[in-house]
């Protein structure tokens, strides 16, 4: 045992204590710019659906890590991540080339605010995501607790192009076959996808769809009700700023792990 540990130290680069080394189980390229990874999950890795962790690679003998939301639910044996490919991105330009069996680094400490515990009890949960901001919601829509806490869940996903919606749409399509939420999710979840730069059933930014009332008329509801609705927002910095302004104007108050409120937000990570 001691000898084996010594060999590791002598042979490979030393891993920081804050990470574990995991294996890639699957890779799926959704578009030229979007892909998902499934990696092994250490037994000690506990997280709440909606949280993020550091994920990365050893590059020239040093760890290169970025924050990534877990896209799989907290009960799943493996961990899924949804990433864009930034052509000159230090990490994603490399990460996009990993294949099954490759080793990745995973931070030991998941964290985040897009968790059910950061919201006070409500009746309807809105999950408003753009781009890779779908990732934490892909986790939450497969967590039974989401449906125990809410009568209705509205998931919106907005991307530039229709093909970018593919991952989210396939997650929603598969919900009926899910071992834990297959019975309940299809009756409680409404999926509302829109594209901004191509023709699609729904077209436009989520902010415009909220502001114009179009989202609500399409859903057949009156509008936001901060007394019973709860909101999670995940997208770019600009998307969060603008969406936040709208929900705050509708009377929602920001929550956190320590002080639950009526809405929470988090930047969609990339890099
Ligand atoms: P748009 O095509 O009008 O820029 P990105 O890939 O840049 O993160 O964008 C993902 C989606 O988020 C796109 O549909 C984009 O629309 C939309 N988006 C970008 N900025 C904002 C914003 N400030 N508010 C709402 N939606 C936004």
XYZ file of N, CA and C and ligand atoms in Angstrom:
840
model
N 0.841 -1.208 0.000
C 0.000 0.000 0.000
C 0.872 1.253 0.000
N 1.819 1.286 0.956
C 2.741 2.434 1.006
C 3.539 2.537 -0.290
N 3.968 1.363 -0.783
C 4.777 1.340 -2.005
C 3.963 1.853 -3.175
N 2.673 1.458 -3.232
C 1.815 1.889 -4.334
C 1.653 3.415 -4.298
N 1.507 3.945 -3.118
C 1.302 5.385 -3.004
C 2.569 6.128 -3.437
N 3.689 5.570 -3.073
C 4.965 6.174 -3.447
C 5.146 6.203 -4.961
N 4.741 5.074 -5.579
C 4.854 4.966 -7.042
C 4.051 6.081 -7.710
N 2.833 6.306 -7.193
C 1.964 7.337 -7.762
C 2.654 8.702 -7.727
N 3.249 8.970 -6.605
C 3.895 10.268 -6.429
C 5.076 10.395 -7.382
N 5.796 9.306 -7.536
C 6.977 9.359 -8.380
C 6.596 9.441 -9.859
N 5.529 8.671 -10.231
C 5.214 8.554 -11.649
C 4.402 9.709 -12.235
N 3.374 10.154 -11.501
C 2.467 11.128 -12.125
C 2.572 12.490 -11.479
N 1.959 13.510 -12.122
C 1.913 14.816 -11.494
C 1.084 14.729 -10.209
N 1.429 15.487 -9.231
C 0.721 15.413 -7.951
C -0.605 16.155 -8.068
N -1.683 15.459 -7.697
C -2.996 16.085 -7.754
C -3.203 16.982 -6.545
N -3.839 18.141 -6.748
C -4.171 18.944 -5.579
C -5.160 18.158 -4.707
N -5.131 18.398 -3.407
C -6.022 17.662 -2.485
C -7.487 17.971 -2.726
N -7.741 19.104 -3.366
C -9.129 19.534 -3.554
C -9.843 18.815 -4.706
N -9.125 17.948 -5.447
C -9.772 17.261 -6.576
C -9.584 15.750 -6.488
N -10.468 15.030 -7.207
C -10.272 13.594 -7.413
C -10.122 13.382 -8.915
N -9.556 12.237 -9.283
C -9.398 11.946 -10.701
C -10.518 11.000 -11.117
N -11.259 11.360 -12.147
C -12.401 10.557 -12.600
C -12.229 10.138 -14.053
N -13.013 9.127 -14.467
C -12.917 8.632 -15.846
C -14.115 9.078 -16.666
N -13.879 9.373 -17.917
C -14.966 9.727 -18.833
C -15.698 8.445 -19.233
N -17.012 8.441 -19.020
C -17.833 7.275 -19.357
C -18.513 7.425 -20.713
N -18.806 8.664 -21.095
C -19.485 8.911 -22.373
C -19.296 10.363 -22.784
N -19.316 10.580 -24.090
C -19.245 11.940 -24.641
C -20.291 12.022 -25.739
N -21.050 13.107 -25.766
C -22.034 13.283 -26.843
C -21.912 14.702 -27.385
N -21.687 14.808 -28.676
C -21.605 16.135 -29.309
C -22.977 16.460 -29.896
N -23.621 17.491 -29.352
C -24.975 17.862 -29.772
C -24.947 18.740 -31.012
N -23.993 19.658 -31.044
C -23.792 20.542 -32.196
C -22.281 20.763 -32.286
N -21.867 21.599 -33.229
C -20.437 21.927 -33.322
C -19.967 22.675 -32.083
N -20.918 23.225 -31.340
C -20.543 24.076 -30.200
C -20.945 23.555 -28.831
N -21.706 22.478 -28.798
C -22.226 21.984 -27.514
C -21.984 20.492 -27.362
N -21.554 20.079 -26.169
C -21.375 18.641 -25.924
C -21.655 18.316 -24.459
N -21.935 17.036 -24.212
C -22.117 16.579 -22.832
C -21.096 15.491 -22.530
N -20.713 15.436 -21.264
C -19.775 14.430 -20.772
C -20.435 13.698 -19.625
N -20.202 12.386 -19.561
C -20.602 11.647 -18.363
C -19.334 11.112 -17.737
N -19.155 11.345 -16.463
C -17.932 10.899 -15.789
C -18.289 10.093 -14.531
N -17.320 9.335 -14.057
C -17.536 8.538 -12.845
C -17.749 9.469 -11.653
N -18.501 8.975 -10.683
C -18.797 9.777 -9.490
C -18.193 9.090 -8.275
N -17.305 9.774 -7.571
C -16.743 9.144 -6.379
C -17.808 8.988 -5.298
N -17.704 7.939 -4.506
C -18.714 7.676 -3.475
C -18.832 8.848 -2.504
N -17.729 9.561 -2.316
C -17.733 10.657 -1.345
C -18.329 11.955 -1.911
N -18.675 11.963 -3.205
C -19.144 13.198 -3.847
C -20.650 13.348 -3.652
N -21.037 14.219 -2.734
C -22.460 14.455 -2.454
C -22.812 15.841 -2.935
N -23.955 16.002 -3.569
C -24.390 17.348 -3.965
C -25.906 17.414 -3.998
N -26.409 18.639 -4.010
C -27.846 18.838 -4.151
C -28.113 19.172 -5.621
N -29.176 18.633 -6.195
C -29.488 18.901 -7.600
C -29.501 20.403 -7.823
N -28.818 20.846 -8.913
C -28.721 22.273 -9.230
C -27.370 22.883 -8.869
N -26.545 22.152 -8.110
C -25.253 22.712 -7.708
C -24.187 22.548 -8.794
N -23.034 23.190 -8.593
C -21.917 23.056 -9.536
C -20.658 22.620 -8.782
N -19.686 22.162 -9.570
C -18.385 21.766 -9.005
C -17.303 22.180 -9.999
N -16.055 22.068 -9.606
C -14.959 22.363 -10.522
C -14.651 21.101 -11.340
N -14.442 21.292 -12.631
C -14.145 20.170 -13.525
C -13.003 20.605 -14.439
N -12.113 19.696 -14.759
C -11.025 20.106 -15.645
C -10.041 19.002 -15.949
N -8.862 19.439 -16.345
C -7.811 18.542 -16.844
C -6.468 18.984 -16.296
N -5.522 18.057 -16.320
C -4.137 18.450 -16.058
C -3.595 19.000 -17.378
N -3.089 20.190 -17.373
C -2.506 20.786 -18.585
C -1.072 21.191 -18.249
N -0.161 20.591 -18.965
C 1.270 20.841 -18.731
C 1.633 20.708 -17.246
N 1.103 19.621 -16.657
C 1.452 19.318 -15.277
C 0.715 20.128 -14.229
N -0.223 20.985 -14.683
C -0.979 21.793 -13.712
C -2.480 21.585 -13.896
N -3.242 21.661 -12.803
C -4.697 21.501 -12.954
C -5.326 22.749 -13.584
N -6.179 22.541 -14.574
C -6.926 23.644 -15.188
C -8.402 23.315 -14.975
N -9.055 24.084 -14.127
C -10.418 23.750 -13.706
C -11.368 24.917 -13.939
N -12.621 24.595 -14.266
C -13.672 25.611 -14.398
C -14.912 25.101 -13.665
N -15.775 26.034 -13.299
C -17.029 25.649 -12.639
C -18.002 25.082 -13.668
N -18.611 23.964 -13.324
C -19.629 23.333 -14.173
C -20.789 22.853 -13.309
N -21.992 23.152 -13.746
C -23.158 22.604 -13.042
C -23.278 21.116 -13.338
N -23.643 20.347 -12.332
C -23.966 18.947 -12.590
C -25.314 18.934 -13.320
N -25.371 18.245 -14.455
C -26.610 18.185 -15.223
C -27.400 16.926 -14.875
N -26.806 16.056 -14.081
C -27.481 14.836 -13.647
C -28.051 15.069 -12.249
N -29.085 14.311 -11.894
C -29.671 14.497 -10.565
C -28.788 13.913 -9.467
N -29.045 14.323 -8.240
C -28.156 13.957 -7.139
C -28.179 12.454 -6.831
N -29.220 11.738 -7.299
C -29.288 10.294 -7.004
C -28.541 9.453 -8.028
N -28.105 10.056 -9.122
C -27.508 9.301 -10.235
C -26.105 8.787 -9.881
N -25.754 7.608 -10.378
C -24.427 7.008 -10.113
C -23.298 7.753 -10.805
N -23.581 8.294 -11.996
C -22.564 9.038 -12.749
C -22.844 10.530 -12.672
N -21.948 11.328 -13.242
C -22.129 12.785 -13.257
C -22.139 13.261 -14.701
N -23.162 14.043 -15.059
C -23.237 14.604 -16.416
C -22.897 16.094 -16.372
N -22.217 16.557 -17.416
C -21.887 17.975 -17.554
C -22.207 18.396 -18.984
N -22.677 19.642 -19.130
C -23.081 20.186 -20.437
C -22.185 21.385 -20.707
N -21.483 21.359 -21.832
C -20.477 22.397 -22.062
C -20.550 22.984 -23.458
N -20.167 24.251 -23.548
C -19.949 24.812 -24.874
C -18.483 24.586 -25.233
N -18.179 24.774 -26.507
C -16.783 24.668 -26.957
C -16.353 26.077 -27.340
N -15.505 26.652 -26.526
C -14.980 27.977 -26.852
C -13.693 27.736 -27.640
N -13.629 28.170 -28.911
C -12.485 27.813 -29.758
C -11.131 28.100 -29.098
N -10.999 29.256 -28.462
C -9.718 29.564 -27.818
C -9.793 29.419 -26.304
N -10.858 28.805 -25.812
C -11.012 28.651 -24.355
C -9.934 27.717 -23.828
N -9.209 28.126 -22.791
C -8.109 27.294 -22.293
C -8.570 25.874 -21.942
N -9.747 25.755 -21.324
C -10.207 24.424 -20.950
C -11.051 23.776 -22.035
N -12.092 24.470 -22.522
C -13.041 23.773 -23.418
C -12.420 23.415 -24.765
N -11.395 24.148 -25.188
C -10.739 23.776 -26.451
C -10.079 22.399 -26.302
N -9.738 22.026 -25.065
C -9.151 20.697 -24.812
C -10.225 19.687 -24.420
N -11.136 20.153 -23.544
C -12.153 19.246 -22.996
C -13.023 18.633 -24.108
N -13.253 19.394 -25.163
C -14.126 18.904 -26.244
C -13.525 17.690 -26.962
N -12.231 17.444 -26.766
C -11.589 16.318 -27.459
C -11.466 15.070 -26.590
N -11.944 15.110 -25.348
C -11.784 13.924 -24.505
C -12.646 12.783 -25.041
N -12.196 11.567 -24.782
C -12.949 10.394 -25.220
C -13.103 9.437 -24.034
N -13.939 8.417 -24.227
C -14.232 7.459 -23.160
C -12.931 6.874 -22.602
N -12.837 6.857 -21.291
C -11.645 6.314 -20.633
C -10.644 7.386 -20.231
N -10.739 8.581 -20.823
C -9.821 9.663 -20.428
C -10.064 10.035 -18.964
N -9.033 10.609 -18.346
C -9.142 11.005 -16.946
C -9.408 12.503 -16.840
N -10.325 12.872 -15.944
C -10.634 14.283 -15.699
C -10.476 14.577 -14.215
N -10.351 15.842 -13.893
C -10.276 16.239 -12.491
C -11.635 16.777 -12.053
N -12.033 16.405 -10.855
C -13.322 16.853 -10.305
C -13.091 17.426 -8.913
N -13.551 18.634 -8.696
C -13.434 19.254 -7.374
C -14.260 18.483 -6.355
N -13.779 18.451 -5.126
C -14.476 17.669 -4.093
C -15.677 18.393 -3.495
N -15.744 19.730 -3.706
C -16.758 20.508 -2.977
C -17.799 21.175 -3.864
N -18.915 20.499 -4.110
C -19.986 21.136 -4.889
C -20.633 22.280 -4.092
N -21.170 23.249 -4.793
C -21.838 24.364 -4.135
C -22.810 25.009 -5.124
N -23.536 26.020 -4.690
C -24.409 26.742 -5.621
C -25.698 27.212 -4.985
N -26.371 28.127 -5.704
C -27.613 28.709 -5.173
C -28.868 28.209 -5.882
N -28.693 27.475 -6.999
C -29.892 27.005 -7.722
C -30.384 25.706 -7.083
N -30.702 25.798 -5.817
C -31.123 24.609 -5.073
C -32.493 24.853 -4.454
N -33.245 23.802 -4.305
C -34.607 23.939 -3.793
C -34.620 24.581 -2.405
N -33.577 24.302 -1.620
C -33.521 24.840 -0.259
C -33.360 26.354 -0.203
N -32.947 26.985 -1.306
C -32.762 28.443 -1.299
C -34.070 29.184 -1.603
N -35.143 28.423 -1.793
C -36.453 29.033 -2.076
C -37.443 28.701 -0.964
N -38.273 29.671 -0.631
C -39.341 29.425 0.339
C -40.424 28.584 -0.359
N -41.268 27.908 0.413
C -42.275 27.044 -0.220
C -43.166 27.810 -1.204
N -43.535 27.165 -2.286
C -44.387 27.784 -3.305
C -45.202 26.723 -4.004
N -45.963 27.162 -5.011
C -46.837 26.219 -5.722
C -46.319 25.889 -7.122
N -45.765 26.957 -7.783
C -45.283 26.746 -9.161
C -43.838 27.230 -9.256
N -42.991 26.379 -9.866
C -41.568 26.721 -9.992
C -41.254 27.024 -11.457
N -40.699 28.221 -11.699
C -40.215 28.577 -13.035
C -38.708 28.362 -13.075
N -38.246 27.620 -14.070
C -36.812 27.434 -14.309
C -36.516 28.128 -15.632
N -35.836 29.276 -15.570
C -35.611 30.086 -16.771
C -34.148 29.958 -17.180
N -33.883 29.260 -18.284
C -32.497 29.015 -18.688
C -32.223 29.439 -20.115
N -30.985 29.905 -20.347
C -30.534 30.152 -21.727
C -29.205 29.417 -21.932
N -28.979 28.965 -23.162
C -27.726 28.298 -23.508
C -27.409 27.145 -22.567
N -26.157 27.106 -22.080
C -25.774 26.009 -21.172
C -26.376 26.184 -19.775
N -27.120 27.253 -19.587
C -27.895 27.442 -18.350
C -28.960 26.378 -18.173
N -29.116 25.521 -19.156
C -30.023 24.370 -19.043
C -29.474 23.336 -18.055
N -28.146 23.295 -17.883
C -27.517 22.196 -17.132
C -28.089 21.980 -15.720
N -28.126 22.995 -14.858
C -28.644 22.725 -13.509
C -30.112 22.310 -13.525
N -30.845 22.769 -14.542
C -32.262 22.423 -14.631
C -32.444 20.983 -15.115
N -31.494 20.497 -15.929
C -31.541 19.090 -16.350
C -31.418 18.194 -15.124
N -30.718 18.699 -14.111
C -30.603 17.976 -12.848
C -31.909 18.074 -12.054
N -32.384 19.294 -11.884
C -33.566 19.519 -11.039
C -34.842 18.865 -11.577
N -34.983 18.792 -12.896
C -36.230 18.199 -13.432
C -36.248 16.678 -13.284
N -35.104 16.098 -12.871
C -35.088 14.641 -12.627
C -34.999 14.320 -11.151
N -35.182 15.332 -10.318
C -35.115 15.112 -8.875
C -36.543 15.021 -8.315
N -36.893 13.895 -7.698
C -38.263 13.745 -7.181
C -38.673 14.871 -6.233
N -37.699 15.418 -5.518
C -38.021 16.472 -4.539
C -38.625 17.701 -5.218
N -38.212 17.964 -6.451
C -38.760 19.113 -7.191
C -40.285 18.977 -7.284
N -40.738 17.758 -7.548
C -42.174 17.531 -7.737
C -42.897 17.342 -6.406
N -42.135 16.981 -5.359
C -42.755 16.914 -4.035
C -43.043 18.326 -3.543
N -42.166 19.271 -3.904
C -42.305 20.646 -3.396
C -43.245 21.518 -4.223
N -43.407 21.183 -5.511
C -44.198 22.052 -6.398
C -45.294 21.280 -7.129
N -46.428 21.950 -7.312
C -47.529 21.355 -8.071
C -47.238 21.426 -9.562
N -46.541 22.522 -9.951
C -46.243 22.725 -11.375
C -44.808 23.195 -11.529
N -44.174 22.763 -12.599
C -42.818 23.210 -12.907
C -42.826 23.677 -14.372
N -42.394 24.924 -14.588
C -42.305 25.453 -15.960
C -40.828 25.634 -16.290
N -40.365 24.877 -17.271
C -38.962 24.978 -17.688
C -38.914 25.733 -19.012
N -38.216 26.884 -19.022
C -38.027 27.570 -20.301
C -36.561 27.470 -20.688
N -36.328 27.243 -21.960
C -34.954 27.197 -22.456
C -34.912 27.990 -23.756
N -34.047 28.987 -23.793
C -33.912 29.826 -24.990
C -32.486 29.750 -25.508
N -32.366 29.507 -26.804
C -31.049 29.462 -27.444
C -31.113 30.240 -28.749
N -29.939 30.514 -29.288
C -29.906 31.234 -30.568
C -30.573 30.403 -31.661
N -30.144 29.137 -31.762
C -30.626 28.275 -32.849
C -31.359 27.056 -32.315
N -32.234 26.524 -33.161
C -33.068 25.385 -32.759
C -32.205 24.189 -32.348
N -31.118 23.933 -33.087
C -30.271 22.764 -32.778
C -29.675 22.861 -31.374
N -29.486 24.085 -30.878
C -28.914 24.262 -29.536
C -29.879 23.793 -28.434
N -31.138 23.651 -28.811
C -32.150 23.224 -27.829
C -32.174 21.705 -27.665
N -31.423 20.988 -28.529
C -31.510 19.527 -28.596
C -31.286 18.793 -27.291
N -30.261 19.180 -26.567
C -29.961 18.480 -25.315
C -31.120 18.609 -24.322
N -31.574 19.845 -24.134
C -32.670 20.075 -23.188
C -33.919 19.326 -23.606
N -34.230 19.381 -24.904
C -35.433 18.715 -25.409
C -35.349 17.208 -25.185
N -34.158 16.642 -25.361
C -34.033 15.193 -25.189
C -34.159 14.814 -23.705
N -33.690 15.698 -22.817
C -33.857 15.432 -21.378
C -35.339 15.407 -21.022
N -36.068 16.381 -21.560
C -37.504 16.469 -21.273
C -38.235 15.265 -21.875
N -37.878 14.919 -23.106
C -38.517 13.769 -23.766
C -38.338 12.479 -22.977
N -37.173 12.350 -22.331
C -36.865 11.098 -21.627
C -37.502 11.030 -20.231
N -38.115 12.125 -19.779
C -38.630 12.152 -18.404
C -39.646 11.042 -18.112
N -40.474 10.735 -19.117
C -41.508 9.719 -18.921
C -40.925 8.340 -18.628
N -39.688 8.107 -19.056
C -39.039 6.807 -18.828
C -38.119 6.837 -17.618
N -38.077 7.977 -16.941
C -37.157 8.098 -15.814
C -37.588 7.186 -14.661
N -36.618 6.453 -14.057
C -37.002 5.501 -13.004
C -37.623 6.168 -11.771
N -37.263 7.393 -11.469
C -37.778 8.027 -10.248
C -38.902 9.027 -10.486
N -38.824 9.787 -11.582
C -39.844 10.826 -11.767
C -40.755 10.538 -12.979
N -40.577 9.366 -13.589
C -41.326 9.016 -14.800
C -42.837 9.109 -14.642
N -43.337 8.805 -13.447
C -44.780 8.828 -13.202
C -45.296 10.247 -13.033
N -44.506 11.067 -12.342
C -45.004 12.368 -11.898
C -44.608 13.525 -12.816
N -43.365 13.486 -13.328
C -42.849 14.649 -14.061
C -43.693 15.033 -15.292
N -44.086 14.058 -16.129
C -44.811 14.468 -17.336
C -46.102 15.239 -17.045
N -46.742 14.959 -15.914
C -47.995 15.663 -15.614
C -47.746 17.022 -14.950
N -46.565 17.220 -14.395
C -46.314 18.480 -13.677
C -45.431 19.454 -14.436
N -44.640 18.948 -15.371
C -43.671 19.804 -16.047
C -44.192 20.341 -17.385
N -44.059 21.640 -17.572
C -44.327 22.256 -18.873
C -43.007 22.764 -19.426
N -42.692 22.365 -20.640
C -41.433 22.750 -21.275
C -41.741 23.795 -22.332
N -41.033 24.917 -22.264
C -41.273 26.029 -23.195
C -39.935 26.432 -23.791
N -39.702 26.040 -25.034
C -38.417 26.337 -25.666
C -38.585 27.441 -26.687
N -37.613 28.344 -26.752
C -37.659 29.371 -27.797
C -36.286 29.568 -28.414
N -36.311 29.986 -29.677
C -35.074 30.294 -30.398
C -35.112 31.779 -30.750
N -33.929 32.392 -30.745
C -33.903 33.836 -31.013
C -33.427 34.184 -32.413
N -32.710 33.257 -33.056
C -32.137 33.634 -34.354
C -32.610 32.750 -35.494
N -33.663 31.997 -35.222
C -34.213 31.103 -36.238
C -35.700 30.970 -35.995
N -36.445 30.625 -37.033
C -37.878 30.399 -36.848
C -38.101 29.152 -36.004
N -39.053 29.239 -35.094
C -39.360 28.107 -34.214
C -40.767 28.329 -33.668
N -41.338 27.319 -33.019
C -42.702 27.452 -32.466
C -42.789 28.719 -31.609
N -41.809 28.878 -30.709
C -41.731 30.099 -29.907
C -40.447 30.808 -30.283
N -40.563 32.096 -30.483
C -39.388 32.848 -30.902
C -39.174 34.047 -29.986
N -37.931 34.303 -29.616
C -37.616 35.510 -28.856
C -36.906 35.233 -27.547
N -36.282 36.287 -27.033
C -35.607 36.202 -25.732
C -36.628 35.989 -24.622
N -36.234 35.299 -23.587
C -37.152 35.042 -22.473
C -37.595 36.361 -21.828
N -36.683 37.334 -21.812
C -37.030 38.637 -21.230
C -38.169 39.288 -22.028
N -38.077 39.224 -23.352
C -39.130 39.823 -24.190
C -40.435 39.043 -24.052
N -40.307 37.716 -23.929
C -41.511 36.886 -23.803
C -42.220 37.132 -22.470
N -41.442 37.443 -21.451
C -42.031 37.783 -20.148
C -42.631 39.187 -20.213
N -41.835 40.116 -20.708
C -42.231 41.522 -20.731
C -43.499 41.754 -21.555
N -43.593 41.040 -22.682
C -44.760 41.224 -23.553
C -45.980 40.454 -23.044
N -45.750 39.560 -22.085
C -46.847 38.720 -21.586
C -47.062 37.473 -22.436
N -46.277 37.348 -23.491
C -46.446 36.238 -24.433
C -46.230 34.872 -23.758
N -45.206 34.799 -22.911
C -44.943 33.541 -22.202
C -46.192 33.098 -21.442
N -46.785 34.043 -20.733
C -47.930 33.707 -19.881
C -49.171 33.366 -20.706
N -49.398 34.121 -21.785
C -50.578 33.793 -22.607
C -50.383 32.427 -23.284
N -49.145 32.134 -23.708
C -48.884 30.810 -24.293
C -49.115 29.697 -23.269
N -48.768 29.978 -22.006
C -48.925 28.962 -20.953
C -50.352 28.935 -20.392
N -51.137 29.945 -20.755
C -52.512 30.012 -20.256
C -52.592 30.431 -18.793
N -51.659 31.269 -18.365
C -51.701 31.767 -16.987
C -51.654 33.295 -16.998
N -52.024 33.887 -15.863
C -52.179 35.344 -15.827
C -50.835 36.081 -15.831
N -49.834 35.497 -15.217
C -48.543 36.185 -15.103
C -47.854 35.695 -13.854
N -46.725 36.309 -13.513
C -46.030 35.915 -12.287
C -46.867 36.289 -11.067
N -46.838 35.417 -10.061
C -47.469 35.726 -8.778
C -46.436 35.397 -7.702
N -45.822 36.428 -7.156
C -44.717 36.189 -6.220
C -45.169 35.520 -4.923
N -46.483 35.487 -4.689
C -46.978 34.823 -3.480
C -46.841 33.308 -3.603
N -47.009 32.798 -4.814
C -47.014 31.333 -4.962
C -46.014 30.810 -5.992
N -45.483 31.697 -6.843
C -44.482 31.258 -7.826
C -43.088 31.404 -7.240
N -42.192 30.533 -7.687
C -40.775 30.642 -7.326
C -39.986 30.564 -8.630
N -38.839 31.260 -8.684
C -38.120 31.382 -9.954
C -36.634 31.072 -9.783
N -36.105 30.281 -10.694
C -34.651 30.070 -10.781
C -34.210 30.556 -12.168
N -33.090 31.287 -12.208
C -32.598 31.871 -13.462
C -31.166 31.400 -13.690
N -30.862 30.941 -14.907
C -29.491 30.555 -15.214
C -29.180 30.880 -16.679
N -28.211 31.756 -16.886
C -27.827 32.149 -18.244
C -26.607 33.037 -18.199
N -26.407 33.811 -19.254
C -25.247 34.709 -19.302
C -25.426 35.846 -18.291
N -24.363 36.574 -18.063
C -24.422 37.699 -17.122
C -25.499 38.696 -17.557
N -25.542 38.977 -18.861
C -26.521 39.941 -19.372
C -27.945 39.406 -19.216
N -28.118 38.118 -19.504
C -29.454 37.519 -19.380
C -29.927 37.575 -17.928
N -29.020 37.275 -16.997
C -29.402 37.303 -15.586
C -29.790 38.718 -15.158
N -28.992 39.683 -15.565
C -29.255 41.071 -15.183
C -30.664 41.482 -15.637
N -30.976 41.183 -16.899
C -32.258 41.627 -17.454
C -33.441 40.823 -16.897
N -33.224 39.518 -16.700
C -34.324 38.679 -16.202
C -34.594 39.001 -14.730
N -33.508 39.212 -14.006
C -33.613 39.592 -12.597
C -34.434 40.860 -12.422
N -34.149 41.843 -13.281
C -34.880 43.113 -13.193
C -36.382 42.876 -13.355
N -36.729 41.983 -14.273
C -38.155 41.707 -14.509
C -38.802 41.004 -13.312
N -38.108 40.010 -12.750
C -38.743 39.278 -11.636
C -38.762 40.144 -10.367
N -37.752 40.991 -10.215
C -37.765 41.892 -9.050
C -38.921 42.891 -9.180
N -39.144 43.363 -10.402
C -40.258 44.296 -10.629
C -41.597 43.609 -10.350
N -41.615 42.278 -10.501
C -42.858 41.531 -10.237
C -42.982 41.155 -8.749
N -42.040 41.637 -7.922
C -42.171 41.458 -6.472
C -41.400 40.299 -5.869
N -40.536 39.651 -6.673
C -39.764 38.521 -6.138
C -38.528 39.031 -5.403
N -38.116 38.281 -4.375
C -36.938 38.654 -3.600
C -35.901 37.549 -3.633
N -34.652 37.972 -3.814
C -33.555 37.014 -3.972
C -33.356 36.147 -2.721
N -33.163 34.861 -2.949
C -32.915 33.945 -1.847
C -31.495 33.405 -1.879
N -31.109 32.746 -0.812
C -29.794 32.110 -0.738
C -29.941 30.892 0.164
N -28.871 30.138 0.273
C -28.906 28.975 1.161
C -29.234 29.392 2.589
N -28.627 30.493 3.031
C -28.819 30.940 4.415
C -30.170 31.622 4.613
N -30.621 32.349 3.573
C -31.882 33.095 3.673
C -32.747 32.813 2.453
N -33.536 31.756 2.493
C -34.370 31.417 1.330
C -35.272 32.583 0.926
N -35.496 32.727 -0.376
C -36.343 33.798 -0.897
C -37.257 33.264 -1.975
N -37.701 34.167 -2.856
C -38.660 33.734 -3.865
C -38.030 33.556 -5.246
N -36.752 34.015 -5.409
C -36.034 33.662 -6.644
C -34.537 33.548 -6.378
N -33.874 32.781 -7.223
C -32.412 32.625 -7.149
C -31.859 32.635 -8.575
N -30.578 32.926 -8.709
C -29.974 32.953 -10.052
C -28.530 32.500 -9.964
N -28.015 32.074 -11.099
C -26.597 31.731 -11.186
C -26.161 31.834 -12.642
N -24.921 32.294 -12.815
C -24.340 32.422 -14.147
C -24.172 31.020 -14.751
N -24.474 30.910 -16.054
C -24.161 29.654 -16.753
C -22.663 29.668 -17.008
N -21.992 28.644 -16.516
C -20.526 28.653 -16.582
C -20.032 28.256 -17.965
N -18.908 28.772 -18.333
C -18.292 28.428 -19.619
C -16.848 28.869 -19.555
N -16.005 28.239 -20.342
C -14.644 28.753 -20.372
C -13.636 27.718 -20.777
P -29.928 36.588 -28.732
O -29.774 35.620 -29.858
O -30.961 37.624 -28.970
O -28.601 37.188 -28.295
P -25.731 33.146 -25.591
O -25.408 31.944 -26.430
O -25.173 34.433 -26.090
O -25.530 32.927 -24.118
O -27.298 33.319 -25.761
C -28.187 32.301 -25.405
C -29.582 32.857 -25.548
O -29.754 33.908 -24.587
C -29.806 33.483 -26.909
O -31.092 33.083 -27.360
C -29.723 34.971 -26.653
O -30.519 35.745 -27.483
C -30.266 35.052 -25.234
N -29.824 36.272 -24.555
C -28.647 36.919 -24.698
N -28.609 38.015 -23.930
C -29.788 38.087 -23.289
C -30.361 39.010 -22.371
N -29.703 40.094 -21.951
N -31.600 38.749 -21.915
C -32.286 37.672 -22.336
N -31.813 36.775 -23.215
C -30.582 36.973 -23.691
